[in-house]
């Protein structure tokens, strides 16, 4: 077994680098801010990098290191950099990789704050941005300028579920001297590994699938190359957006069941998407597993499963959507996603409320769009719950 690479599920349980002198079965929480040097020379060697001993938790910590090496391996990358939240990962990437006068081409349908922070804040420091439907590679090509340094893609996109061709985007980025950065939150490394398709960096809001229990906020960046990893780690340390050891422990625990959670929830999602598509009160459904999804074939090729996020719009638009959201009894009305509990929310007034109305419409985020994140409850209960909610409209 020693020389054989274990499967994803086994690595989620046994992976992650951790020195284990006492033989504990799980990685303990090293709840300490600082580490004792053996002597003054040892301290100096730790700082110079000759010795890889721990110094201070913002710089590194054994519990966090176990998680970083775990997720880096799951993503087929070289370096993992844990952050306090998904947004801390986004801002670390922007700050480390973009300078005054640089330009970024981004998916128009992205997590609301990833766009808002670029348009309202990074713009103040002279970073330019263009938002296009990255599911259409010609739109990406047309948006590239001589100063484009980053193509930023979310696929499946939040909340439109559009799928972007990552191999084509990676090639386009590299042909133009830019990097491809991918928000892989919606898929988790269990279903999609963008670094294998040519992306330079991938990141997660581990608040979602990786942790999976709606009890922690956390982020992670993984790079393909070590050099890029060093640059990003240095920025994370200087920004001070490090993870806490307790957070790291919680996510390590969550990852152990990632495979079975994703399998269960995506099995239910397929059934729910088919139920919605056949329901007379439903105008449209977007789920990558449906043959009607415009990029269904690409999803089959690029992903290892279709995931558990569904967006749809009812025939009565927003008003009908509100009746449904106010009447579900098993699913809970809350933002976030990727947890064991099924969640329903309204992107236009909730997760994407700070994105301008025009930008939302251009990105396909209509007023009536409802987003549904399938959990691991009994699918019969979820179907019954939706049915009785739809009956009230
Ligand atoms: C939640 C989310 C983020 C932001 O992550 P936080 O952990 O909330 O900071 C970024 N991208 C996507 C796709 C998300 O769903």
XYZ file of C-alpha atoms and ligand atoms in Angstrom:
408
model
C 0.000 0.000 0.000
C 2.932 2.331 0.768
C 3.668 3.294 -2.824
C 0.077 3.369 -3.975
C -1.780 6.665 -3.956
C -4.895 6.152 -1.853
C -8.332 7.125 -3.150
C -9.919 10.476 -2.346
C -12.124 9.132 0.473
C -9.167 7.424 2.166
C -7.034 10.558 1.843
C -9.814 12.656 3.392
C -9.503 10.476 6.489
C -5.792 9.657 6.608
C -4.273 12.603 4.706
C -2.639 15.772 5.969
C 0.896 16.074 7.323
C 1.126 15.902 11.083
C 3.971 14.913 13.412
C 2.337 12.654 15.955
C 4.684 11.851 18.852
C 1.905 10.648 21.190
C -0.021 8.641 18.623
C -3.355 10.452 18.809
C -5.997 9.141 16.386
C -7.017 12.650 15.330
C -5.036 15.851 14.868
C -5.221 17.723 18.178
C -5.952 21.439 18.459
C -2.681 23.264 19.106
C -4.402 26.207 20.779
C -1.294 28.297 21.217
C -0.239 31.649 19.819
C 3.504 31.048 20.099
C 6.051 28.203 20.243
C 9.062 27.752 22.534
C 12.498 27.759 20.856
C 15.061 25.200 22.093
C 17.656 27.960 22.394
C 18.456 31.323 20.822
C 20.192 29.764 17.810
C 17.186 27.530 17.155
C 14.950 30.623 17.184
C 17.253 32.316 14.691
C 17.259 29.217 12.452
C 13.452 29.075 12.526
C 13.301 32.677 11.363
C 15.945 32.237 8.659
C 14.145 29.177 7.321
C 17.060 26.750 7.956
C 14.831 24.957 10.476
C 11.134 24.421 9.783
C 10.161 24.673 13.465
C 6.993 26.523 14.410
C 7.322 30.175 15.485
C 3.956 31.871 15.894
C 0.448 30.780 14.885
C -0.165 33.572 12.347
C 2.881 32.186 10.486
C 2.156 28.495 11.011
C 0.597 25.981 13.394
C 0.522 22.137 13.373
C -3.284 21.838 13.307
C -3.532 24.366 10.477
C -0.629 22.717 8.646
C -2.432 19.361 8.721
C -5.459 20.981 7.073
C -3.378 22.897 4.510
C -1.534 19.777 3.381
C -4.783 17.783 3.370
C -6.645 20.194 1.062
C -3.568 20.836 -1.127
C -3.391 17.083 -1.747
C -7.137 16.748 -2.441
C -6.861 19.575 -4.998
C -3.732 18.046 -6.624
C -1.789 21.178 -5.705
C 1.573 21.863 -4.075
C 0.707 24.416 -1.385
C -2.313 25.104 0.795
C -2.803 28.440 2.547
C -5.562 28.478 5.136
C -7.385 31.760 5.748
C -9.884 33.037 8.281
C -12.722 33.016 5.712
C -13.411 32.555 2.015
C -13.361 36.341 1.549
C -9.937 36.484 3.239
C -8.755 34.033 0.556
C -10.261 36.242 -2.195
C -8.566 39.391 -0.885
C -5.237 37.624 -0.341
C -5.321 36.564 -3.999
C -6.276 40.037 -5.238
C -3.693 41.794 -3.095
C -0.802 39.429 -3.831
C -1.401 39.136 -7.571
C -2.762 42.515 -8.728
C -1.082 45.915 -8.714
C -2.087 49.434 -9.683
C -2.853 49.491 -13.404
C -3.550 45.761 -13.654
C -6.776 44.357 -15.028
C -8.878 41.323 -14.104
C -11.486 39.538 -16.211
C -14.038 37.873 -13.961
C -17.185 35.805 -14.235
C -20.159 38.179 -13.987
C -22.038 35.652 -11.889
C -19.788 35.272 -8.862
C -20.277 35.282 -5.137
C -21.589 38.838 -4.529
C -18.829 40.162 -2.220
C -16.010 38.839 -4.492
C -17.252 41.304 -7.103
C -18.289 44.111 -4.766
C -14.859 44.251 -3.078
C -13.176 44.518 -6.502
C -15.528 47.146 -7.939
C -15.803 49.288 -4.808
C -12.456 48.841 -3.079
C -9.668 47.395 -5.253
C -10.694 49.955 -7.889
C -9.602 52.675 -5.405
C -6.068 51.287 -5.718
C -6.163 51.364 -9.514
C -7.138 47.753 -10.297
C -9.462 47.567 -13.308
C -12.072 44.842 -13.775
C -14.373 43.539 -16.496
C -17.262 41.114 -15.855
C -18.333 38.716 -18.559
C -20.198 35.466 -18.919
C -17.148 33.208 -18.702
C -19.301 30.261 -19.839
C -18.830 31.865 -23.273
C -15.097 31.675 -23.986
C -15.383 34.295 -26.771
C -16.572 36.856 -24.219
C -13.518 36.111 -22.082
C -11.219 36.431 -25.096
C -12.749 39.751 -26.104
C -12.331 41.189 -22.600
C -8.587 40.507 -22.352
C -6.352 43.596 -22.462
C -2.564 43.973 -22.473
C -2.691 44.669 -18.716
C -4.884 41.650 -17.856
C -3.128 39.726 -15.077
C -5.877 37.449 -13.841
C -8.861 35.523 -15.138
C -11.147 34.823 -12.201
C -13.745 32.115 -12.657
C -16.445 30.627 -10.529
C -17.848 27.381 -11.942
C -20.562 26.337 -11.388
C -21.319 30.028 -10.931
C -23.134 31.416 -7.934
C -26.125 31.484 -8.308
C -26.724 30.964 -12.043
C -25.073 27.506 -12.196
C -23.365 28.418 -15.509
C -20.359 26.201 -16.242
C -17.085 27.625 -17.537
C -14.580 25.574 -19.544
C -11.553 25.622 -17.237
C -9.085 24.075 -19.695
C -9.938 26.684 -22.327
C -9.691 29.510 -19.763
C -6.320 28.267 -18.502
C -4.948 28.228 -22.038
C -6.329 31.699 -22.731
C -4.857 33.058 -19.509
C -1.417 31.558 -20.125
C -1.316 32.663 -23.778
C -1.852 36.192 -22.503
C 0.549 36.217 -19.562
C -2.229 36.027 -16.984
C -3.090 33.589 -14.185
C -6.276 31.574 -13.873
C -7.829 31.685 -10.399
C -10.865 29.488 -9.704
C -13.406 29.661 -6.896
C -14.093 25.941 -6.382
C -16.501 26.391 -3.467
C -19.577 25.009 -5.273
C -17.920 21.714 -6.233
C -15.327 20.936 -3.563
C -12.256 18.959 -4.673
C -14.409 15.837 -4.548
C -16.222 16.908 -7.735
C -13.828 19.251 -9.514
C -10.061 19.811 -9.438
C -9.254 22.934 -11.464
C -5.469 22.661 -10.944
C -5.549 19.405 -12.935
C -7.164 21.395 -15.760
C -4.469 24.076 -15.806
C -5.616 26.642 -13.228
C -2.819 28.348 -11.259
C -4.688 28.792 -8.000
C -7.945 27.519 -6.620
C -9.696 28.634 -3.467
C -12.585 27.638 -1.239
C -14.958 29.081 1.182
C -14.522 26.032 3.435
C -17.511 27.416 5.319
C -19.483 25.449 2.725
C -18.880 21.853 1.543
C -15.455 21.171 3.082
C -16.561 21.886 6.627
C -20.143 21.030 5.786
C -21.851 21.527 9.141
C -22.738 25.238 9.141
C -20.735 25.854 12.309
C -17.539 27.558 11.130
C -16.349 30.215 8.645
C -13.042 29.383 6.917
C -11.096 29.687 3.649
C -8.288 27.942 1.764
C -6.127 28.767 -1.261
C -4.260 25.987 -3.097
C -1.627 26.660 -5.760
C -0.231 24.391 -8.450
C 3.307 25.787 -8.154
C 5.299 26.179 -4.955
C 6.594 29.661 -5.916
C 3.085 31.082 -6.227
C 2.220 29.394 -2.939
C 5.116 31.179 -1.210
C 3.996 34.548 -2.521
C 0.420 34.009 -1.349
C 1.457 32.650 2.041
C 3.636 35.676 2.650
C 0.685 37.956 1.796
C -1.681 36.000 4.070
C 0.811 36.275 6.954
C 1.267 40.002 6.420
C -2.464 40.647 6.063
C -3.040 38.637 9.234
C -6.042 36.789 7.833
C -4.810 33.448 9.203
C -7.028 30.662 10.419
C -7.415 29.783 14.073
C -6.327 26.244 15.175
C -9.825 25.473 16.408
C -11.286 26.349 12.997
C -8.702 24.060 11.375
C -9.693 21.179 13.637
C -13.380 21.635 12.798
C -12.717 21.604 9.053
C -10.444 18.537 9.337
C -13.316 16.792 11.072
C -15.813 17.935 8.427
C -13.639 16.749 5.522
C -13.702 13.159 6.787
C -17.316 12.855 5.618
C -17.057 15.098 2.531
C -17.303 12.179 0.121
C -20.385 10.570 1.618
C -22.074 13.946 2.158
C -21.498 15.012 -1.439
C -22.611 11.645 -2.838
C -25.811 11.673 -0.813
C -26.730 15.290 -1.460
C -26.067 15.165 -5.193
C -28.152 12.011 -5.531
C -31.051 13.859 -3.887
C -30.346 17.006 -5.949
C -30.821 15.087 -9.190
C -34.235 13.862 -8.011
C -35.247 17.318 -6.799
C -34.115 19.005 -10.025
C -36.199 16.537 -12.056
C -39.198 17.100 -9.766
C -38.924 20.879 -10.166
C -38.432 20.668 -13.927
C -41.654 18.675 -14.266
C -43.688 20.920 -11.919
C -46.262 23.168 -13.645
C -45.529 26.155 -11.383
C -41.820 26.185 -12.237
C -40.606 28.436 -15.079
C -37.052 27.043 -15.357
C -34.482 25.003 -13.418
C -30.693 25.163 -13.715
C -28.861 22.087 -12.493
C -25.754 20.793 -14.281
C -27.079 17.232 -14.147
C -30.181 18.040 -16.223
C -29.926 17.482 -19.983
C -31.596 20.903 -20.341
C -28.616 22.669 -18.703
C -26.823 24.564 -21.497
C -23.405 23.228 -20.457
C -24.501 19.734 -19.387
C -21.908 18.059 -21.669
C -19.104 20.279 -20.369
C -20.149 19.534 -16.780
C -19.950 15.806 -17.542
C -16.448 16.224 -18.925
C -15.024 18.641 -16.370
C -16.706 17.597 -13.121
C -16.842 14.242 -11.353
C -20.504 14.701 -10.397
C -23.101 17.452 -10.684
C -23.179 18.659 -7.087
C -26.083 19.712 -4.942
C -26.790 23.331 -5.874
C -29.949 24.107 -7.837
C -31.331 27.423 -9.010
C -34.829 27.902 -10.344
C -37.516 30.455 -10.982
C -41.227 30.043 -10.455
C -43.843 31.167 -12.965
C -45.102 33.773 -10.512
C -41.570 35.287 -10.240
C -40.392 36.788 -6.967
C -43.830 36.830 -5.296
C -44.300 33.107 -5.877
C -40.711 32.484 -4.767
C -41.415 34.305 -1.495
C -44.465 32.144 -0.809
C -42.313 29.057 -1.295
C -39.449 30.378 0.852
C -41.869 31.329 3.632
C -43.574 27.956 3.616
C -40.834 25.348 3.445
C -40.617 23.427 6.699
C -37.696 21.019 6.245
C -35.361 23.282 4.243
C -34.290 26.339 6.212
C -34.412 29.912 4.907
C -30.790 30.969 5.218
C -27.782 31.941 3.097
C -24.639 29.795 2.836
C -24.637 26.345 1.242
C -22.977 22.963 1.188
C -24.027 21.873 4.661
C -25.857 18.811 5.908
C -29.027 20.889 6.143
C -30.976 21.956 3.057
C -31.048 25.721 2.581
C -33.194 27.978 0.451
C -32.509 31.658 -0.242
C -33.192 34.567 -2.601
C -29.907 35.820 -4.157
C -31.263 39.131 -5.556
C -32.234 40.422 -2.095
C -29.767 38.418 0.006
C -26.318 37.133 -1.119
C -26.190 39.423 -4.181
C -28.062 42.447 -2.790
C -24.975 44.716 -2.991
C -24.417 43.960 -6.685
C -26.110 46.641 -8.837
C -29.473 45.727 -10.384
C -28.144 46.103 -13.937
C -25.097 43.971 -13.221
C -27.318 41.306 -11.677
C -29.594 41.161 -14.711
C -26.612 41.049 -17.078
C -25.209 38.168 -15.051
C -28.502 36.273 -15.229
C -29.449 36.843 -11.570
C -33.134 37.565 -12.094
C -35.409 38.888 -9.338
C -37.287 35.608 -9.239
C -34.248 33.294 -8.991
C -34.373 31.015 -5.939
C -31.256 29.117 -4.847
C -31.575 25.745 -3.181
C -28.671 23.882 -1.533
C -29.538 20.231 -1.007
C -28.486 18.674 2.292
C -28.478 15.049 3.417
C -32.007 14.752 4.803
C -34.308 12.020 3.433
C -35.070 13.049 -0.123
C -38.745 12.048 0.318
C -39.044 14.716 3.018
C -37.415 17.357 0.833
C -39.671 16.537 -2.110
C -42.783 16.574 0.087
C -41.637 19.862 1.605
C -41.244 21.522 -1.803
C -44.522 20.076 -3.018
C -46.547 21.478 -0.107
C -44.777 24.838 -0.442
C -45.528 25.005 -4.168
C -49.163 24.008 -3.492
C -49.618 27.220 -1.511
C -48.889 29.452 -4.503
C -19.481 31.823 0.736
C -18.706 32.008 -0.493
C -17.554 32.813 -0.527
C -17.095 33.609 0.673
O -16.707 32.806 1.716
P -16.829 33.187 3.298
O -16.320 31.968 3.957
O -18.256 33.491 3.583
O -15.965 34.390 3.521
C -16.861 32.882 -1.721
N -17.260 32.218 -2.821
C -18.374 31.448 -2.819
C -18.785 30.741 -4.078
C -19.129 31.311 -1.669
O -20.226 30.559 -1.688
